[in-house]
Amino acid sequence: METARRFHFFEKHLICAFSEDRAPVVFESVVDSAGDDDYLWILESSGRVNALYRPHNDVNSRDMLLCHSSKAFEFEGFRLFACHDASSLIIVGFVIPGYRHTYVPRKDEESDSMLKFNTYKVSSQHILYGTDILQFVQSVPVFLPSQGLELDNIQTIAVSSCTNLAAVGTANGTVYLYYNYLSASSDGSCSSHTLTSLRLSDFSRDRTTGYIRSIHICLLGSGIFGLNVCCEDVVFSFRLDPKPELLSMQLIESSFESSCTLGSGQFGVFKSGGMIDIYNSDGSIISRLKGNGRCTSMTGYKGYIAIASVDCKGSLDSSYSTTLVAIHCRVPGMDFIAYSQHIPIVFRFELALGSLFVLARSGSSSSLILFELREKGIYDRLQILIRKRLFAWAISTATLEHRPISECEEIHKIHANWLYDKGRYDGAVDAYCKAGSSVEPGYVLARLTPLTSKLYLYKYLINLHERGKATSIHTIVLMRVLQSLFEDSSNNVASSDSTSDAAITSHDCHELLSRFLSTFGESEKDSIREALYDCRSSGGFNFARAVALAQQNHNEYIDILVEDFHDYGATLDYLQSTSTQVTCNAILKHGRRLVRHNPGAILSFIRRIGDSMPKNNCSFLEAFVPTFCMEDLFLTDMLGSYVDNNSLLIFSTRLHLLLDQYAGFQISASRDLTTDLHLGSGSTSGTHLDSRSGTCGTPLDNNDASMAVCPNTIPGGATISSDAKYTDSGSLSGNFDTAVLEDRLWKLLNGNTQLAGHQLIALLLCLVYNYQRGANSMAIKMGYYHLPLVLAGMRDDGVDTNTFDLLNHALSYGYNEPTLWVGTLSLLLSSPNDISELLRVALQHIQTHNLLSFASVLTILQRNSHLRFGDVKDYLRREFRQIGDLLHEYERDISQDKADCQQMNRDLQRLQHSYVVINNSNCSRCELCLEMPSLHFYCQHSFHTYCIGSDGLCPKCGPIANEGGYGVDSQKRLEHQDNFFKFLSGATDPFVYMTQQLEWFAFSQA
């Protein structure tokens, strides 16, 4: 075993003991000692127990302890046990009849000697309030000679920290176990006392065990103890539940020298030859240390084992000048000596007051010398380890001391910087990953970026993501690193870094990518998408494709195939295995490109999407129409499969396609351009195929099942290749019957224009394509009866009455509409055809229904200079006859008016020269008695001056006179009644309307 490193983690301090009145205290003939967190207990041979404690609130007296001594006991004490779990102190001694302090029983003396345990409760309040430290609990003489226990045979004694179990090992290889003897139950209940004897020879399997040297008790669970018995040659481990159960039996290769309890059920055994075995509670060896010389005493302190050893043989009664005190670190993986120094002869170590004390003697003197080995501060110890470049030990030390995580990370940072400066980049990256928040990621990235191998960057960035400290920028950088590794592996470029391995392979890159995406693909989806955009813009198409495929991002993968690789065949093959949603998205985004490569495949995909939709739900076609808006023939084939869809978009698209075909036929006919396109043997079958798409050239029919799309076969046996291309040409074969096409147009217009939106779209499309017949039909459906006249008047060659029946249109949709007949009469006069009969009928209708005045008709007739008199002779005769009759009527009215005027003059003269007797005593309005002055009217009504209005008219007769007489008033009343009922029937709320009318009537009558 290599020589362990040596450090100076402890400082030795000489401790002086003073009484409570500050007088020096010297301890003579110390028998035993014990310690807890509050006191250091020292037992003298005189039976006096001394409690040493630190002065309260006195930081300047760390090298001084105060001593409180208890009176001598009535028995010879030789062992102390500080049971910290029970806050108790147990003193073990011999009780001999006629005992004197100077009396020592002989071995051959027969007496009633017994082993006695005194239990005291320890109070920590003495330090603050001066109360008694020890409070007597009970005194129990448990081990009596009558029980087979001889005092001379006692080898060792052990007491559990909870005082519930005591064990005594004897020279004959027997361990006596006593339960619940040493202290009363904490709840005041009576606990059963149990005595058990354990003979080691029953478990040794005929092996020689030697004398029992030490016993260690540990608590394994509620009421369950672990018992470890160390003999000269064997270590036994038992489980007391409460019956002893042997767990293990370990042989000691050399002889036993010393042992100690280490806590957590562990204990250490020092063997001859300087080896230290550390055992677990089940008796298994967990580690070994190398000591020096022969061990006289040892104890465990935190993560250390303090050992006192001598270099020459002999007993403790011999006079040694010094003893080597060494403190070994027992933490696995940390093999060093934390302290090593020669001091006077060590009596024993004691853990007390949170520190490690050394009880020593000087030469042959029996006086006690007390030292304290104080552990240096954690920062001093860490600095020592860091200066020695023992970073792993420094981190372990900080962890054992429960230091904050930030301090451990700072050590990792120092370690990482040192490794980086030494060129050990693998270790540096690992240390940077452990440094956590103590180092900025940007600083690490700046140091790792210049390195040849990008694996270092990958390791650190992956660690950032695993710790949840990565931002979107870090994800993008990680993707760039993976892209660089991917490109290097594709080009078989090996790293030139001395620490890097062989060139990373493409398989390794895919493994790294899969590891990242499987863990963070969902949480970092947005950052990965942004990194993919950056990768594609920089030309990393292969890597982007690998990322999209590994992430199962179908949409992104298809975008890369189409936009970056232009591999349309691979795209269509990939779409065969994707879901309908992915296929739909791909067609919507890349349909224009893919349809030029293989229209048949795209059409089959659309059909598959349609089959997955609910029955009679063809709304999905509306999404594809804008994509293929420039591919007329493909739209024709696509929409032909779903003739029952009457949505506005589908209807307008179908109508557009038919009108476009019809307009093409019209243009071809006007220019006398006829083109017949044939494909192979299809020309002999009489079916015309369109050369652009390889689909049937028959126009789309909304209601005819014969319009089903034939993407692969045509009548006559001609086969269409799936690789046929659609072109942008919109021309169709002119060798086609326009009557059939127009018939399909009329079927579409008549069968799908029940809604106002459809009618408006149809009207606009017909106007755009100058399809007057359809425009007239839609205008009539929508009630725009003047629009057909406007369209007819816009023709340069005038209105052809043979094709558009103006008179029938006016009679059907506006027989009493004057403005409509104005337009009809004007268009008739502008027609190049013979309109004599039509004009006579029109003029007679206008005259019969009194639609236009004679002057207006004459103005319209004057516009046609070629009008013959015979065409309007009858109209003029009737008009002149009406004018003559009207003149005679006017003459009769004039004569009657003259007679009425003469009669009125006579009445006025009579009124001026005659009187009227008015005998009214009450006002005709307020019915009160008249007072002077009062007003009287010829109508026999009288009023107060304040009962008439400012107009000076009779309040009774004035309204009637203003309305024009009784006949007119009656006529207006009838009109008012008609208006009332008309408005009442059309009102939104009839009750509100009636309320308004009643209010008006009330105010008008007031």
Coordinates of C-alpha atoms in Angstrom, one line a residue, residues 58-441:
D58 CA -16.4 33.7 26.6
V59 CA -14.9 33.5 23.1
N60 CA -11.4 34.5 24.4
S61 CA -11.1 31.4 26.6
R62 CA -11.2 28.6 24.0
D63 CA -8.2 26.9 25.6
M64 CA -9.9 26.8 29.1
L65 CA -12.5 24.5 30.5
L66 CA -14.4 24.9 33.7
C67 CA -14.7 21.9 36.0
H68 CA -17.6 20.9 38.2
S69 CA -16.8 18.0 40.6
S70 CA -19.3 15.6 42.1
K71 CA -18.9 13.9 45.4
A72 CA -17.2 10.5 45.7
F73 CA -19.5 7.5 45.2
E74 CA -19.9 4.6 47.6
F75 CA -18.4 2.1 45.2
E76 CA -15.3 1.8 43.2
G77 CA -16.2 3.2 39.7
F78 CA -14.1 2.2 36.8
R79 CA -16.2 3.0 33.7
L80 CA -18.2 5.9 32.4
F81 CA -20.8 6.0 29.7
A82 CA -22.3 9.2 28.3
C83 CA -25.6 8.2 26.7
H84 CA -26.4 11.2 24.7
D85 CA -29.7 9.9 23.3
A86 CA -31.0 9.6 26.8
S87 CA -29.1 12.6 28.2
S88 CA -27.8 10.3 30.9
L89 CA -24.5 9.4 32.5
I90 CA -23.9 5.8 33.7
I91 CA -21.2 5.1 36.2
V92 CA -20.1 1.4 36.5
G93 CA -18.3 0.1 39.6
F94 CA -17.7 -2.7 42.0
V95 CA -19.7 -2.9 45.2
I96 CA -17.7 -4.8 47.9
P97 CA -18.8 -5.2 51.6
G98 CA -16.7 -3.1 53.9
Y99 CA -15.5 -1.1 51.0
R100 CA -12.8 1.4 51.6
H101 CA -11.2 3.5 49.0
T102 CA -7.9 1.8 49.6
Y103 CA -9.3 -1.7 49.6
V104 CA -8.8 -3.9 46.6
P105 CA -10.4 -7.4 46.7
R106 CA -8.2 -10.3 46.2
K107 CA -9.0 -12.7 43.4
D108 CA -9.4 -15.6 45.8
E109 CA -11.6 -13.7 48.2
E110 CA -15.1 -15.0 48.4
S111 CA -17.6 -12.2 49.0
D112 CA -20.9 -10.8 47.9
S113 CA -19.2 -8.4 45.5
M114 CA -21.4 -7.2 42.7
L115 CA -21.3 -5.0 39.6
K116 CA -23.4 -1.8 40.1
F117 CA -24.7 0.7 37.6
N118 CA -25.6 4.2 38.7
T119 CA -27.7 6.2 36.3
Y120 CA -27.8 10.0 36.4
K121 CA -29.8 12.5 34.3
V122 CA -27.6 15.1 32.9
S123 CA -28.8 18.7 32.9
S124 CA -27.4 21.2 30.5
Q125 CA -28.9 24.1 32.4
H126 CA -26.0 24.3 34.8
I127 CA -24.0 26.2 32.4
L128 CA -26.6 29.0 32.2
Y129 CA -28.4 28.9 35.5
G130 CA -26.0 27.0 37.9
T131 CA -28.3 24.0 38.5
D132 CA -27.0 20.6 39.5
I133 CA -25.5 18.8 36.6
L134 CA -26.2 15.3 37.7
Q135 CA -29.6 14.2 38.9
F136 CA -29.7 10.7 40.4
V137 CA -32.2 8.4 38.7
Q138 CA -31.5 4.9 40.0
S139 CA -28.8 2.5 41.2
V140 CA -29.0 -1.0 39.8
P141 CA -26.8 -4.0 41.0
V142 CA -27.6 -6.0 37.9
F143 CA -24.7 -8.4 37.6
L144 CA -24.5 -10.5 40.7
P145 CA -22.0 -13.4 41.3
S146 CA -25.0 -15.5 42.1
Q147 CA -26.0 -15.2 38.4
G148 CA -22.8 -16.9 37.3
L149 CA -20.9 -13.7 36.7
E150 CA -17.5 -13.4 38.3
L151 CA -16.1 -9.9 38.5
D152 CA -12.6 -11.0 37.8
N153 CA -13.7 -12.4 34.5
I154 CA -15.2 -9.2 33.1
Q155 CA -13.3 -8.2 30.0
T156 CA -15.4 -5.3 28.6
I157 CA -18.7 -3.4 29.1
A158 CA -20.9 -1.6 26.6
V159 CA -24.0 0.4 27.0
S160 CA -26.3 1.6 24.2
S161 CA -26.7 5.4 23.7
C162 CA -30.4 5.0 24.7
T163 CA -29.5 3.1 27.9
N164 CA -31.9 0.3 27.0
L165 CA -29.3 -2.3 26.6
A166 CA -26.1 -3.2 28.5
A167 CA -23.6 -5.8 27.6
V168 CA -20.8 -7.4 29.5
G169 CA -18.2 -9.6 28.0
T170 CA -16.4 -12.2 30.2
A171 CA -13.2 -14.1 29.9
N172 CA -15.0 -17.4 29.3
G173 CA -16.5 -16.1 26.0
T174 CA -19.9 -15.2 27.3
V175 CA -21.7 -11.9 26.7
Y176 CA -24.4 -11.0 29.2
L177 CA -27.2 -8.8 27.8
Y178 CA -29.5 -6.8 30.0
Y179 CA -32.6 -5.0 28.6
N180 CA -34.3 -2.0 30.4
Y181 CA -32.2 -2.2 33.6
L182 CA -30.3 1.0 33.6
S183 CA -33.0 3.7 33.4
A184 CA -36.7 4.1 34.0
S185 CA -39.1 4.2 31.1
S186 CA -39.6 7.7 29.8
D187 CA -43.4 7.4 29.9
G188 CA -43.4 6.0 33.5
S189 CA -44.6 2.6 32.5
C190 CA -42.9 -0.6 33.8
S191 CA -40.7 -2.2 31.2
S192 CA -39.9 -5.8 31.4
H193 CA -36.3 -6.6 32.4
T194 CA -34.7 -9.3 30.4
L195 CA -31.4 -11.1 30.9
T196 CA -29.8 -13.0 28.0
S197 CA -26.5 -14.7 27.9
L198 CA -24.7 -15.3 24.6
R199 CA -22.0 -17.9 24.3
L200 CA -19.7 -17.1 21.4
S201 CA -18.6 -20.8 21.2
D202 CA -22.1 -21.7 20.0
F203 CA -21.5 -19.6 16.9
S204 CA -17.8 -19.9 16.3
R205 CA -18.1 -23.3 14.4
D206 CA -15.2 -24.8 16.4
R207 CA -12.9 -21.9 15.7
T208 CA -10.7 -20.3 18.3
T209 CA -12.0 -16.9 19.1
G210 CA -9.7 -15.7 22.0
Y211 CA -10.7 -13.3 24.6
I212 CA -13.4 -10.8 24.1
R213 CA -11.7 -7.4 23.6
S214 CA -14.5 -5.0 22.9
I215 CA -18.3 -4.8 22.3
H216 CA -20.1 -2.3 20.1
I217 CA -23.8 -1.7 20.2
C218 CA -25.8 0.2 17.5
L219 CA -29.5 0.8 17.1
L220 CA -30.8 -0.8 13.9
G221 CA -34.5 0.0 14.3
S222 CA -37.3 0.4 16.8
G223 CA -36.2 -1.9 19.6
I224 CA -33.8 -3.8 17.4
F225 CA -30.1 -3.6 18.2
G226 CA -26.9 -4.6 16.4
L227 CA -24.2 -6.3 18.6
N228 CA -20.6 -6.5 17.4
V229 CA -18.2 -8.5 19.5
C230 CA -14.5 -8.2 18.8
C231 CA -12.3 -11.1 20.0
E232 CA -8.7 -11.8 19.6
D233 CA -9.1 -13.6 16.3
V234 CA -12.8 -13.2 15.2
V235 CA -15.3 -10.4 14.8
F236 CA -18.9 -11.5 15.4
S237 CA -22.0 -9.5 14.3
F238 CA -25.4 -10.2 15.8
R239 CA -28.9 -8.9 15.3
L240 CA -30.9 -8.7 18.6
D241 CA -34.6 -8.9 17.8
P242 CA -34.4 -9.6 20.8
K243 CA -33.2 -13.2 20.2
P244 CA -29.6 -13.1 18.9
E245 CA -29.1 -13.8 15.3
L246 CA -25.7 -14.2 13.8
L247 CA -25.2 -12.0 10.8
S248 CA -21.5 -12.7 10.0
M249 CA -18.3 -13.9 11.5
Q250 CA -15.1 -12.3 10.1
L251 CA -11.7 -13.7 10.9
I252 CA -8.9 -11.4 11.8
E253 CA -5.8 -12.4 9.9
S254 CA -3.5 -11.0 12.7
S255 CA -4.2 -10.3 16.3
F256 CA -6.6 -7.6 17.6
E257 CA -5.2 -4.4 19.1
S258 CA -8.0 -1.9 19.4
S259 CA -11.4 -0.9 18.1
C260 CA -13.8 2.0 18.2
T261 CA -17.3 3.0 17.2
L262 CA -17.6 5.2 14.1
G263 CA -21.3 6.0 14.1
S264 CA -24.1 4.9 11.7
G265 CA -23.6 1.3 12.8
Q266 CA -19.9 1.2 11.7
F267 CA -16.9 0.4 13.8
G268 CA -13.2 0.1 13.2
V269 CA -10.7 -2.6 14.3
F270 CA -7.0 -2.0 14.5
K271 CA -5.0 -5.2 13.9
S272 CA -1.4 -6.0 14.5
G273 CA 0.7 -4.9 11.5
G274 CA -0.9 -1.5 11.3
M275 CA -4.0 -2.4 9.3
I276 CA -7.4 -0.9 10.1
D277 CA -10.6 -2.7 9.0
I278 CA -13.8 -0.7 8.9
Y279 CA -16.9 -2.8 9.4
N280 CA -20.6 -2.2 8.7
S281 CA -23.3 -3.1 11.2
D282 CA -23.8 -6.5 9.5
G283 CA -20.1 -7.3 10.0
S284 CA -19.0 -6.8 6.4
I285 CA -15.7 -5.0 5.7
I286 CA -16.4 -1.8 3.7
S287 CA -12.8 -0.3 3.6
R288 CA -9.3 -0.7 5.0
L289 CA -6.7 1.8 6.1
K290 CA -3.0 1.6 6.8
G291 CA -1.8 2.7 10.2
N292 CA 1.5 2.9 12.0
G293 CA 3.0 0.9 14.9
R294 CA 1.1 -0.7 17.7
C295 CA -2.3 1.0 18.5
T296 CA -2.9 1.9 22.1
S297 CA -6.2 3.8 21.6
M298 CA -8.4 4.9 18.7
T299 CA -11.7 6.7 18.2
G300 CA -13.8 8.0 15.4
Y301 CA -14.4 11.6 14.7
K302 CA -16.5 12.8 11.8
G303 CA -14.9 11.3 8.7
Y304 CA -11.6 10.5 10.5
I305 CA -10.1 7.9 12.8
A306 CA -7.7 9.1 15.5
I307 CA -5.1 6.5 16.4
A308 CA -2.5 6.6 19.2
S309 CA 0.4 4.2 18.5
V310 CA 3.9 3.4 19.9
D311 CA 6.9 2.2 18.1
C312 CA 8.2 -0.3 20.7
K313 CA 6.5 -3.2 22.5
G314 CA 5.4 -3.0 26.1
S315 CA 2.4 -2.2 28.2
L316 CA 0.8 1.1 29.1
D317 CA 2.4 0.9 32.5
S318 CA 5.8 1.3 30.9
S319 CA 7.3 4.8 30.7
Y320 CA 7.2 6.1 27.1
S321 CA 8.4 9.5 26.3
T322 CA 5.9 10.2 23.4
T323 CA 3.1 8.6 21.5
L324 CA 2.4 9.1 17.8
V325 CA -1.1 10.6 17.2
A326 CA -2.3 10.2 13.7
I327 CA -5.7 11.1 12.3
H328 CA -6.6 9.1 9.2
C329 CA -9.3 10.1 6.8
R330 CA -11.7 7.1 6.4
V331 CA -13.8 8.5 3.6
P332 CA -13.6 6.0 0.7
G333 CA -11.3 7.3 -2.1
M334 CA -9.6 9.9 0.2
D335 CA -6.5 8.2 1.6
F336 CA -4.6 10.8 3.6
I337 CA -3.5 11.6 7.1
A338 CA -5.1 14.8 8.3
Y339 CA -2.8 15.2 11.3
S340 CA 0.3 13.5 12.6
Q341 CA 2.4 14.5 15.7
H342 CA 4.2 13.0 18.7
I343 CA 2.7 14.1 22.0
P344 CA 3.1 12.6 25.6
I345 CA 1.8 9.2 26.4
V346 CA -1.9 9.1 25.3
F347 CA -4.3 7.7 27.8
R348 CA -7.3 7.8 25.4
F349 CA -9.2 9.9 22.9
E350 CA -12.6 11.4 23.8
L351 CA -15.3 13.1 21.7
A352 CA -16.8 15.9 23.7
L353 CA -18.0 19.5 23.3
G354 CA -18.0 19.0 19.5
S355 CA -14.3 18.5 19.3
L356 CA -11.6 15.8 19.7
F357 CA -9.8 15.7 23.0
V358 CA -6.6 13.8 23.9
L359 CA -6.1 12.6 27.4
A360 CA -2.4 12.0 28.0
R361 CA 0.2 11.5 30.8
S362 CA 3.7 12.9 31.0
G363 CA 6.2 10.2 31.7
S364 CA 5.6 8.3 34.9
S365 CA 3.4 11.0 36.4
S366 CA -0.3 10.2 36.9
S367 CA -1.4 13.7 36.3
L368 CA -3.6 14.2 33.3
I369 CA -2.6 16.4 30.4
L370 CA -5.5 17.5 28.3
F371 CA -5.1 18.4 24.6
E372 CA -7.7 19.5 22.1
L373 CA -7.2 18.7 18.4
R374 CA -9.3 21.4 16.7
E375 CA -10.1 20.9 13.1
K376 CA -9.3 23.8 10.9
G377 CA -12.0 25.7 9.2
I378 CA -13.6 24.3 6.0
Y379 CA -12.1 27.0 3.8
D380 CA -8.6 26.4 5.2
R381 CA -8.9 22.7 4.5
L382 CA -10.3 23.3 1.0
Q383 CA -7.5 25.7 0.2
I384 CA -5.0 23.0 1.2
L385 CA -6.5 20.4 -1.0
I386 CA -6.9 22.9 -3.9
R387 CA -3.3 24.0 -3.7
K388 CA -2.3 20.3 -3.8
R389 CA -4.6 19.9 -6.9
L390 CA -6.7 17.4 -5.1
F391 CA -9.9 18.7 -6.5
A392 CA -11.9 15.5 -6.1
W393 CA -11.0 15.3 -2.4
A394 CA -11.8 19.0 -1.9
I395 CA -15.3 18.4 -3.4
S396 CA -15.8 15.3 -1.3
T397 CA -14.8 17.3 1.8
A398 CA -17.2 20.1 1.0
T399 CA -20.0 17.6 0.4
L400 CA -19.3 15.8 3.7
E401 CA -19.4 19.2 5.5
H402 CA -22.8 19.9 3.9
R403 CA -21.5 23.1 2.3
P404 CA -23.8 25.0 -0.1
I405 CA -23.9 23.7 -3.7
S406 CA -22.4 27.0 -4.9
E407 CA -19.2 26.3 -3.0
C408 CA -18.9 22.9 -4.5
E409 CA -19.5 24.3 -8.0
E410 CA -16.8 26.9 -7.4
I411 CA -14.3 24.1 -6.8
H412 CA -15.4 22.4 -10.0
K413 CA -14.9 25.7 -11.8
I414 CA -11.3 26.0 -10.5
H415 CA -10.7 22.4 -11.4
A416 CA -12.1 22.9 -14.9
N417 CA -9.9 26.0 -15.6
W418 CA -6.8 24.1 -14.4
L419 CA -7.6 21.1 -16.6
Y420 CA -8.3 23.4 -19.6
D421 CA -4.9 25.2 -19.1
K422 CA -3.2 21.8 -19.0
G423 CA -4.8 20.8 -22.3
R424 CA -6.9 18.0 -20.7
Y425 CA -10.1 19.1 -22.4
D426 CA -12.2 16.0 -21.7
G427 CA -11.8 16.4 -18.0
A428 CA -12.3 20.2 -18.3
V429 CA -15.6 19.7 -20.0
D430 CA -16.8 17.3 -17.3
A431 CA -15.7 19.8 -14.6
Y432 CA -17.4 22.7 -16.4
C433 CA -20.6 20.6 -16.5
K434 CA -20.4 20.1 -12.8
A435 CA -19.6 23.8 -12.1
G436 CA -23.2 24.7 -12.6
S437 CA -24.2 28.3 -12.1
S438 CA -20.7 29.3 -10.8
V439 CA -19.6 29.7 -14.4
E440 CA -21.3 31.6 -17.2
P441 CA -22.2 29.4 -20.2

